[in-house]
Coordinates of C-alpha atoms and ligand atoms in Angstrom, one line a residue:
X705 CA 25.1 -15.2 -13.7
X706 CA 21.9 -12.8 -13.6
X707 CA 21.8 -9.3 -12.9
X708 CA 19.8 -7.7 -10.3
X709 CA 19.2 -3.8 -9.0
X710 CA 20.2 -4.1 -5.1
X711 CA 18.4 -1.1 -3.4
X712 CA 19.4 -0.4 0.1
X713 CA 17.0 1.5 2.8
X714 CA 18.4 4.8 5.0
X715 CA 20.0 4.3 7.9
X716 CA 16.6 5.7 9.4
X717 CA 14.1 4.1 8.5
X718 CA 15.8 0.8 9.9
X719 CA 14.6 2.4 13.6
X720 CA 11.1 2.5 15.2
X721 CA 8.0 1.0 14.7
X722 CA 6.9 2.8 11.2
X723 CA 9.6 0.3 9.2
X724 CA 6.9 -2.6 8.1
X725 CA 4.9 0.3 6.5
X726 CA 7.4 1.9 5.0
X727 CA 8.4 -1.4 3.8
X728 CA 5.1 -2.1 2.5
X729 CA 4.9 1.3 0.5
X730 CA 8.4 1.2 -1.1
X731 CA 7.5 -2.4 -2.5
X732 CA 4.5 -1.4 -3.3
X733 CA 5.9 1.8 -5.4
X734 CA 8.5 -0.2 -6.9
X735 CA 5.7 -3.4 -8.0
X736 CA 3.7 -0.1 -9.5
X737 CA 6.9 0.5 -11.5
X738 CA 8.2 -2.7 -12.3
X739 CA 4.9 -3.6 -13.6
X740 CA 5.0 -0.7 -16.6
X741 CA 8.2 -2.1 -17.5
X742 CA 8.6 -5.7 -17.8
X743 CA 8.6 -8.6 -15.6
X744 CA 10.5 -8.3 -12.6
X745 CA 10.4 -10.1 -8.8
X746 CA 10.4 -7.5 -5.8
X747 CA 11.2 -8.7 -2.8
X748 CA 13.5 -7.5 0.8
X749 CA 15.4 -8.8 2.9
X750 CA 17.8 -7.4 5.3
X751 CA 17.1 -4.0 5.0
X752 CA 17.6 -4.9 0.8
X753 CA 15.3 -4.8 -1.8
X754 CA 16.0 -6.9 -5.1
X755 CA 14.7 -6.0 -8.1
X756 CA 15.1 -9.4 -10.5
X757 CA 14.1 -9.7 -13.7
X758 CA 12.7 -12.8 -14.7
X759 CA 14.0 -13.5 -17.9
X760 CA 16.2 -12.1 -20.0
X761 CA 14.4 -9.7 -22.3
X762 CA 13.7 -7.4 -19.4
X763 CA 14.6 -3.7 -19.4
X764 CA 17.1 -3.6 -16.7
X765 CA 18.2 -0.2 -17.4
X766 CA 14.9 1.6 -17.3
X767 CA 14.0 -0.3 -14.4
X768 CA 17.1 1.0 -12.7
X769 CA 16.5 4.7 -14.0
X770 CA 12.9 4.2 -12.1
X771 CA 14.3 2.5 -9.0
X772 CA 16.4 5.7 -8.8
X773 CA 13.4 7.7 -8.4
X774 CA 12.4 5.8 -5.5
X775 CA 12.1 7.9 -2.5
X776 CA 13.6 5.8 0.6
X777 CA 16.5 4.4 -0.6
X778 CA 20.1 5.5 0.1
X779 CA 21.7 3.7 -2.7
X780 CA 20.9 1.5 -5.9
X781 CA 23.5 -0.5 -7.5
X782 CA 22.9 -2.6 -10.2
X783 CA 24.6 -6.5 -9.2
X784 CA 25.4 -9.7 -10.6
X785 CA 23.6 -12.2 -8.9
X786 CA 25.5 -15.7 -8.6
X787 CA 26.3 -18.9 -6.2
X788 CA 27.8 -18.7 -2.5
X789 CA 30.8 -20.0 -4.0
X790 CA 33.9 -18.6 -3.9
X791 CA 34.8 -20.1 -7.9
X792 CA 31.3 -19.2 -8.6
X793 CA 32.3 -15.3 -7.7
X794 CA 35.4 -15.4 -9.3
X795 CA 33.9 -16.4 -12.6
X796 CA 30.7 -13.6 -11.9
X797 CA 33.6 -11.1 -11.4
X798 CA 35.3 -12.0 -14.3
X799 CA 32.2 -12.0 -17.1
X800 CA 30.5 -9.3 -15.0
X801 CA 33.4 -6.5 -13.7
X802 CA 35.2 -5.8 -17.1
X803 CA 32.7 -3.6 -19.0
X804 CA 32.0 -2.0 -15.1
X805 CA 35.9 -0.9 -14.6
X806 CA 36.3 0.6 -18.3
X807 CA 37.8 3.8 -18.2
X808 CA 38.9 4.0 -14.6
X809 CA 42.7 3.8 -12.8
X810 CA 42.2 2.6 -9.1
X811 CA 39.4 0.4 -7.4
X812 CA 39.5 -1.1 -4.0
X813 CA 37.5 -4.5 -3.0
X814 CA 35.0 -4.2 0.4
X815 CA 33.3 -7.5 1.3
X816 CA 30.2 -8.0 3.5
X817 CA 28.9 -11.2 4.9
X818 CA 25.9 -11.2 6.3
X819 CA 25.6 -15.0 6.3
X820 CA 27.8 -15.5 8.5
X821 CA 28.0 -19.5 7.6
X822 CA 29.7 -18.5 4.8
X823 CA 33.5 -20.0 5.2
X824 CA 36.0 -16.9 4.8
X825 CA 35.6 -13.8 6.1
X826 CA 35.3 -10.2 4.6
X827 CA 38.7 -9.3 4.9
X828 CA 39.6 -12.7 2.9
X829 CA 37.1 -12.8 0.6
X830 CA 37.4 -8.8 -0.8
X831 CA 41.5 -9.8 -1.2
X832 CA 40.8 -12.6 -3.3
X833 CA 38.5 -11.0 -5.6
X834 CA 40.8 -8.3 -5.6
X835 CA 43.5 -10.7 -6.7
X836 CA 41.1 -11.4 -9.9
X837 CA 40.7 -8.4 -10.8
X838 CA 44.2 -7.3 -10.9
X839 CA 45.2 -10.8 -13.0
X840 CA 42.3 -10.1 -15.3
X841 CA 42.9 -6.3 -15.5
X842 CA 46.3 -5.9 -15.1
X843 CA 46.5 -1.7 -15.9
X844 CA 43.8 -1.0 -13.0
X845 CA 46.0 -0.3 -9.6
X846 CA 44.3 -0.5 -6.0
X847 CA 44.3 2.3 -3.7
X848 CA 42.2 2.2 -0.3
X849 CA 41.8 5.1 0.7
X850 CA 40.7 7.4 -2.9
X851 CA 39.6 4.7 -5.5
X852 CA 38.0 5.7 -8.7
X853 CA 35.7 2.9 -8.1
X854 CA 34.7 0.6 -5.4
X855 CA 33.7 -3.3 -6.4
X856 CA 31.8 -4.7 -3.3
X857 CA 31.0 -8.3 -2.7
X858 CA 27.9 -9.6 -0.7
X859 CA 27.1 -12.6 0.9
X860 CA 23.7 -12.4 1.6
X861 CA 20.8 -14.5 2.7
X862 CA 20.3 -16.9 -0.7
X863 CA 23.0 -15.5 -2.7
X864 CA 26.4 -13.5 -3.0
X865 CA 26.4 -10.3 -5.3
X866 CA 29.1 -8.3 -7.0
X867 CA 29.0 -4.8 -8.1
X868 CA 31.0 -1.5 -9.0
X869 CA 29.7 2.1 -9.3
X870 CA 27.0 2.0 -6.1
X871 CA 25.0 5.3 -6.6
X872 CA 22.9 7.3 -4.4
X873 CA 19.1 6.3 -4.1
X874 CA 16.4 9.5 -4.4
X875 CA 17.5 9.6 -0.6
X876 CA 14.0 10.8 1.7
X877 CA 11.4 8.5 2.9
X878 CA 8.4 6.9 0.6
X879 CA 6.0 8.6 -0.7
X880 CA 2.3 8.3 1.0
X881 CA 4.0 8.2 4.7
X882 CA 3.0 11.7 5.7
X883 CA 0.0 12.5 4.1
X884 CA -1.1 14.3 1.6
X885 CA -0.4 18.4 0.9
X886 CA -2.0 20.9 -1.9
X887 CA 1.4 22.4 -4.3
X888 CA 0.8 26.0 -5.5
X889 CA 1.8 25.1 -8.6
X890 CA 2.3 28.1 -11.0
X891 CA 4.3 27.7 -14.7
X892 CA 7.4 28.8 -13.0
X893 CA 10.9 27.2 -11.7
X894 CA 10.3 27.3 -8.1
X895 CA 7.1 25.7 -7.7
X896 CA 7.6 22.2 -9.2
X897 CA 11.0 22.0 -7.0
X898 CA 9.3 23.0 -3.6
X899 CA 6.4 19.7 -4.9
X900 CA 9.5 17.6 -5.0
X901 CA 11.0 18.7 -2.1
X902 CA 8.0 17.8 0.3
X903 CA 7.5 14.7 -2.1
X904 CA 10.7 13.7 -1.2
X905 CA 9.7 13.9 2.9
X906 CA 6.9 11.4 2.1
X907 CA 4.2 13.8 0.9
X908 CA 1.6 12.6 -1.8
X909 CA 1.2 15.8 -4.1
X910 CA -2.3 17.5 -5.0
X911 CA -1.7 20.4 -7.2
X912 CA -3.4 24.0 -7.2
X913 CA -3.4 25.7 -10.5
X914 CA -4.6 29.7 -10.7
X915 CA -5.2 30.6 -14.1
X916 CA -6.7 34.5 -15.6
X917 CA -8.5 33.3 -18.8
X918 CA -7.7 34.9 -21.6
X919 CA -5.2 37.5 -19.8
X920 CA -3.3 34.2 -19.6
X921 CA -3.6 31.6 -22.3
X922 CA -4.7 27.8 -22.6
X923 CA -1.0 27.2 -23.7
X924 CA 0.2 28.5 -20.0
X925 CA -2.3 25.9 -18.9
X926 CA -1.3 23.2 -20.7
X927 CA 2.5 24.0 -19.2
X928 CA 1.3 23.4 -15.7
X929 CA 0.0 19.8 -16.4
X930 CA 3.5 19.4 -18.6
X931 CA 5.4 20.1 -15.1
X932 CA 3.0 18.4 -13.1
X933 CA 3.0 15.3 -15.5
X934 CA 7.5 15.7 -14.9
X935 CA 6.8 15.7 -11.3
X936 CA 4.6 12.2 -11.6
X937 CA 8.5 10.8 -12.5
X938 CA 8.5 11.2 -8.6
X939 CA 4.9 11.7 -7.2
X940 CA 3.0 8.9 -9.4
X941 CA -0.2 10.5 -9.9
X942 CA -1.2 14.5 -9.3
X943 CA -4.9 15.9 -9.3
X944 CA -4.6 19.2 -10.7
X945 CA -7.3 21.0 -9.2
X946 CA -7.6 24.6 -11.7
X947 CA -9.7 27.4 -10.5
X948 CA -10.1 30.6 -12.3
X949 CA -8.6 34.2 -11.0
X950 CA -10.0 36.5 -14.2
X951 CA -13.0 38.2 -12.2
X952 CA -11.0 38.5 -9.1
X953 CA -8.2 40.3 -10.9
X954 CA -10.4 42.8 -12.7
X955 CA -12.5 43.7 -9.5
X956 CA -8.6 44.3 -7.6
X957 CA -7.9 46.5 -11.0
X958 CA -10.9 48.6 -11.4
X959 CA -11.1 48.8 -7.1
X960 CA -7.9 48.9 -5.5
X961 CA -4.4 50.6 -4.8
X962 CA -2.1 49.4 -7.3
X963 CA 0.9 48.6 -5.1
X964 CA -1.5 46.2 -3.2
X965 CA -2.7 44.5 -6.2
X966 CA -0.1 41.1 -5.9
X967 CA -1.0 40.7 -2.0
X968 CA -4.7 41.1 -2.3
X969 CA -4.3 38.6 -5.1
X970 CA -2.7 36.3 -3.2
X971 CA -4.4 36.6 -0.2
X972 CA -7.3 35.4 -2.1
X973 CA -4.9 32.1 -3.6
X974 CA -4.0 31.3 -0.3
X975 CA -7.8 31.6 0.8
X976 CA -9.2 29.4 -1.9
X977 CA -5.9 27.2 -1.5
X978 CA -7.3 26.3 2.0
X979 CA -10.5 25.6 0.9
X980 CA -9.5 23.3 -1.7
X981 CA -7.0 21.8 0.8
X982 CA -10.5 21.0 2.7
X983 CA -11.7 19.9 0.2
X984 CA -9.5 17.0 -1.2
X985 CA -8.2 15.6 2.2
X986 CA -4.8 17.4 1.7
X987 CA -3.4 19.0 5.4
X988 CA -0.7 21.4 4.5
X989 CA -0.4 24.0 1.8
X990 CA 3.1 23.9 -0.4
X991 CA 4.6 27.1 -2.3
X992 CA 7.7 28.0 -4.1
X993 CA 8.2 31.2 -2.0
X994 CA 11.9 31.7 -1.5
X995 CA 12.5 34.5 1.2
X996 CA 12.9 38.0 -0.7
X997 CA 13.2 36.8 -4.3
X998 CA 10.4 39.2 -5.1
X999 CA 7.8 42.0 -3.5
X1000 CA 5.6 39.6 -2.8
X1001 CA 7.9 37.0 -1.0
X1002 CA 9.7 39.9 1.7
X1003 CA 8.9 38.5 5.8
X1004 CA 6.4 41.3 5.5
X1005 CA 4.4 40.4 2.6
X1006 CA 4.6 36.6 4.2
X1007 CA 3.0 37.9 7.2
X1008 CA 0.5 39.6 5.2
X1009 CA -0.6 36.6 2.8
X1010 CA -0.1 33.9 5.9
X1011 CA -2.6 34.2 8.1
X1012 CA -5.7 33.5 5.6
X1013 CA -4.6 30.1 5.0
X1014 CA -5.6 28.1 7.7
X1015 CA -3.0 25.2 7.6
X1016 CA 0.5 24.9 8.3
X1017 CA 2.2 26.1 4.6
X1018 CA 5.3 24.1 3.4
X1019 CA 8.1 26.4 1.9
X1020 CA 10.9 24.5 0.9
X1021 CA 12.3 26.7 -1.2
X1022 CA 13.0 29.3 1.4
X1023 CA 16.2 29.2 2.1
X1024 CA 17.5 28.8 -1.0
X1025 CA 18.8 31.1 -3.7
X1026 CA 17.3 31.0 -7.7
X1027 CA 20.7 29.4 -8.7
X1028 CA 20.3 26.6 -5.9
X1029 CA 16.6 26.1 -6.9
X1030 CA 17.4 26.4 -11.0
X1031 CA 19.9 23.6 -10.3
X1032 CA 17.4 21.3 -8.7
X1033 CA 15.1 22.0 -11.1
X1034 CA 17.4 21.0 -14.0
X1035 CA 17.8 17.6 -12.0
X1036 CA 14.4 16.5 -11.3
X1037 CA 13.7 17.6 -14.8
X1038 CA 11.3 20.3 -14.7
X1039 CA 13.7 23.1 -15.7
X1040 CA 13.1 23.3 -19.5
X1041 CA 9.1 23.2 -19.6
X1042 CA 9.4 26.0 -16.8
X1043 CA 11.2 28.3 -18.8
X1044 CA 8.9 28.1 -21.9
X1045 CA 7.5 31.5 -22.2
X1046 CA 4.0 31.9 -21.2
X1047 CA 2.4 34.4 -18.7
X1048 CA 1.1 33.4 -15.2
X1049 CA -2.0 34.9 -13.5
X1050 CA 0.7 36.5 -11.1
X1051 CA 2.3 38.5 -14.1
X1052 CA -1.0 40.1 -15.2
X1053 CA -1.8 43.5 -14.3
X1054 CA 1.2 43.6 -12.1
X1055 CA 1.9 46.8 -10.0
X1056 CA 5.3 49.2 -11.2
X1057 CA 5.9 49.6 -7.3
X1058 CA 4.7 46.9 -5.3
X1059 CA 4.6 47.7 -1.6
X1060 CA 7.7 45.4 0.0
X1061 CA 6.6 46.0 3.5
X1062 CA 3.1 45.9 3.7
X1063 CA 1.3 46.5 6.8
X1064 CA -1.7 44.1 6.9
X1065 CA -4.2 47.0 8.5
X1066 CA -3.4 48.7 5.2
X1067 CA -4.0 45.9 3.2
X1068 CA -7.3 45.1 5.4
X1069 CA -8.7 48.8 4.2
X1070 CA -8.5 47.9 0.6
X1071 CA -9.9 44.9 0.9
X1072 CA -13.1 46.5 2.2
X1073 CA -13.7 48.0 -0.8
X1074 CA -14.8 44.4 -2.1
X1075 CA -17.4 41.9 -1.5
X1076 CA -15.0 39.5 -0.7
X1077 CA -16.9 36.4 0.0
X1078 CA -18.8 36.7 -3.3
X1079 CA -15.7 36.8 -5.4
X1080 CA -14.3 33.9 -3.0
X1081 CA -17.6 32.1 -4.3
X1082 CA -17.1 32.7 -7.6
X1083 CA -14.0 31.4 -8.1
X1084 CA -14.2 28.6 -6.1
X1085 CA -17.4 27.7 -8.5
X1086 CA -14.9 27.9 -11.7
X1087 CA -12.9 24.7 -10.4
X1088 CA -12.1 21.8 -12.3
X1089 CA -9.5 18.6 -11.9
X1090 CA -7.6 17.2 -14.6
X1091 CA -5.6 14.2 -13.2
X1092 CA -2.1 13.3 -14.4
X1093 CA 0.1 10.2 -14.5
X1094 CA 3.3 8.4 -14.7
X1095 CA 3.0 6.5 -17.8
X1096 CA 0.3 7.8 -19.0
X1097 CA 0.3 10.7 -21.8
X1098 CA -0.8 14.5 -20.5
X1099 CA -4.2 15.5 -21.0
X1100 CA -4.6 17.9 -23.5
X1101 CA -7.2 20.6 -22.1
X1102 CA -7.4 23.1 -25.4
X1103 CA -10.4 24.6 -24.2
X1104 CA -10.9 28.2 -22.3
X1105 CA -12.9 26.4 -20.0
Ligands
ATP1196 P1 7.5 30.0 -9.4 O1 8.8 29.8 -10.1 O2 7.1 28.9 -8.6 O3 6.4 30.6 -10.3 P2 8.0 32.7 -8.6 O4 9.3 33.1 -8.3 O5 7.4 33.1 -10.0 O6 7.8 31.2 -8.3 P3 5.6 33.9 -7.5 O7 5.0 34.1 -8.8 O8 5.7 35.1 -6.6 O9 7.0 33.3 -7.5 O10 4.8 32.9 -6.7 C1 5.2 32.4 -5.5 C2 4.5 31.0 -5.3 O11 3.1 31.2 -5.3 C3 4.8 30.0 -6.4 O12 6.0 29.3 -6.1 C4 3.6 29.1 -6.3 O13 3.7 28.2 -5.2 C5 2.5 30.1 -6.0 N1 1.9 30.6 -7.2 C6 2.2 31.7 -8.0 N2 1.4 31.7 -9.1 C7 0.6 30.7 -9.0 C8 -0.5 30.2 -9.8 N3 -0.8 30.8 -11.0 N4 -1.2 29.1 -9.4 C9 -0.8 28.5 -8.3 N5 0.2 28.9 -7.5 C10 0.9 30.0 -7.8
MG1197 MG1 5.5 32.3 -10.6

């Protein structure tokens, strides 16, 4: 008896003529993955992917906990691998189901046969193993309809596999089948969830870091790649593309209205956004925004910072509350490096009464007072890219820069 991981597609990528390459780019994540842990054999069949290790020193549970942060699969399930034989399964369920059962009451037995050569038939087959079970763990009691646990039996192409505790895959389709789009990635909560979000609809990740040396520090910096280098769990590699804000934010100090200060600023982000968007290839601009969480986020100021960005901008935040997004956060593990205490450029010389319905004509006048392209220039000359990966440790960028 081996054991396997059996990862199973979404019901929809099994329709229309974009399955082979999504096939090819899920295989092609999981080989990536496989090959930073051990020796393992990917192949598919039957709208399956089989993870096997190839001998017995491999990893199998870090290979699952990376197979679950595949995007495209519904569920994983980890699987003894043994004959098409029904003594064969017996004796798999036997050495294999015992440590899988501890601690639970009621199970039920499903059986699938796609090979249909195989001699009994589902029905038959889940009541016998069942009737294993139960002889070999006489205190578990089955129940149909509410188990604690389901053990499933498959017949498949070259062999059958049994297995309890099926969970659900990272769900969404793979990554690098919609392109690529430029995260607004600040130091805060909301940002690194809205990257995983469109990450999760197939979206290869760029990220766009503003920082205000020294009003903000090297440390908030080194933050960013932190949660960038969290989100590389999902997104494999990130180019952090960091431009500097400092000039920009003293001119809109010593120039302008106060309460305008945060839209001019980030009319100016979501300007240089679309030029670095140009830039690196990427076709959509991502942001935390959530709708009314704070001045700067009201439909008004939306309408106000929207229309200088010249691509479609992702939100997928917008909906939800902080408590919704703080929960997703704490499950794609970027949580605890976004709560670490430094400033972002956003926080510096922020106005007491920001305006929360800003009238763009308004917001037009002040910026008049500036040479606006020549700042744009400026700051858009301060860029560099740091690049960050799975597996690999975070650059350390200790200098102002
Ligand atoms: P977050 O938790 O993502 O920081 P927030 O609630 O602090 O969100 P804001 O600071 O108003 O919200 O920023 C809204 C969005 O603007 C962020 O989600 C992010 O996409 C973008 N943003 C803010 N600050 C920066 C920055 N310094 N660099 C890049 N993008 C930023
Ligand atoms: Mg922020």
């Amino acid at each position: 008896m081996k054991e396997v991981i059996l990862c199973k597609y979404g019901e929809l990528i099994l329709k229309g003529a974009n399955r082979s390459r999504f096939e090819s780019q899920l295989i092609r994540e999981l080989r990536r993955r496989a090959a930073h842990v051990g020796k393992f054999q990917v192949r598919w069949a039957q709208s399956t992917v089989y993870v096997e290790p190839e001998t017995e020193e491999e990893d199998i549970d870090e290979m699952y906990e990376q197979v679950k942060k595949v995007f495209g699969f519904a569920s994983v399930t980890r699987a003894a691998a043994c004959e098409k034989d029904m003594e064969a399964i017996f004796a798999a369920a036997r050495t294999y189901l015992p440590q899988r059962l501890q601690g639970y009451e009621t199970f039920r037995c499903e059986a699938k046969r796609s090979d249909k050569a195989f001699p009994l038939k589902s029905p038959a087959i889940a009541a016998q193993v069942g009737g294993v079970i139960l002889e070999m763990l006489p205190r578990l009691k089955v129940d149909l309809t509410h188990p604690d646990i389901t053990v499933r039996v498959e017949i498949r192409d070259r062999m059958a596999y049994i297995h309890a505790g099926q969970e659900r895959g990272a769900g969404g389709i793979p990554l690098g089948s919609g392109g690529r789009g430029l995260l607004l990635l600040s130091g805060g909560i909301d940002s690194p969830v809205a990257g995983y979000m469109m990450a999760k609809r197939g979206l290869l990740i760029d990220a766009l870091h503003f920082e205000s040396y020294p009003y903000t520090s090297v440390q908030a910096r080194q933050k960013v790649l932190e949660l960038a280098h969290e989100l590389c769990e999902y997104c494999r590699e990130i180019h952090v593309h960091i431009l500097s804000l400092t000039h920009i934010q003293e001119v809109l100090r010593d120039k302008c209205e106060e309460e305008y200060f945060t839209l001019l600023l980030r009319r100016f982000m979501m300007e240089l956004a679309g030029r670095v968007a140009e830039e690196k290839g990427c076709t959509a601009l991502i942001t935390g925004e959530s709708l009314g969480q704070v001045a700067s986020q009201t439909l008004s100021a939306i309408c106000v910072t929207d229309p200088v960005a010249e691509l479609p901008v992702l939100r997928p935040c917008i909906g939800l509350d902080k408590d919704e997004i703080v929960e997703r956060a704490r499950q794609i593990g970027t949580f605890d490096t976004s709560i670490l205490p430094y400033e972002d450029c956003c926080t510096v010389f922020t106005p007491r009464h920001p305006k929360t319905r800003p009238q763009l004509s308004r917001v037009l006048q002040q910026e008049q007072r500036l040479d606006r392209e020549a700042l744009l220039q400026e700051a858009w000359d301060s860029r560099y890219t740091v690049t960050v990966r799975q597996f690999e440790e975070t650059p350390q960028i200790l200098d102002p820069m």
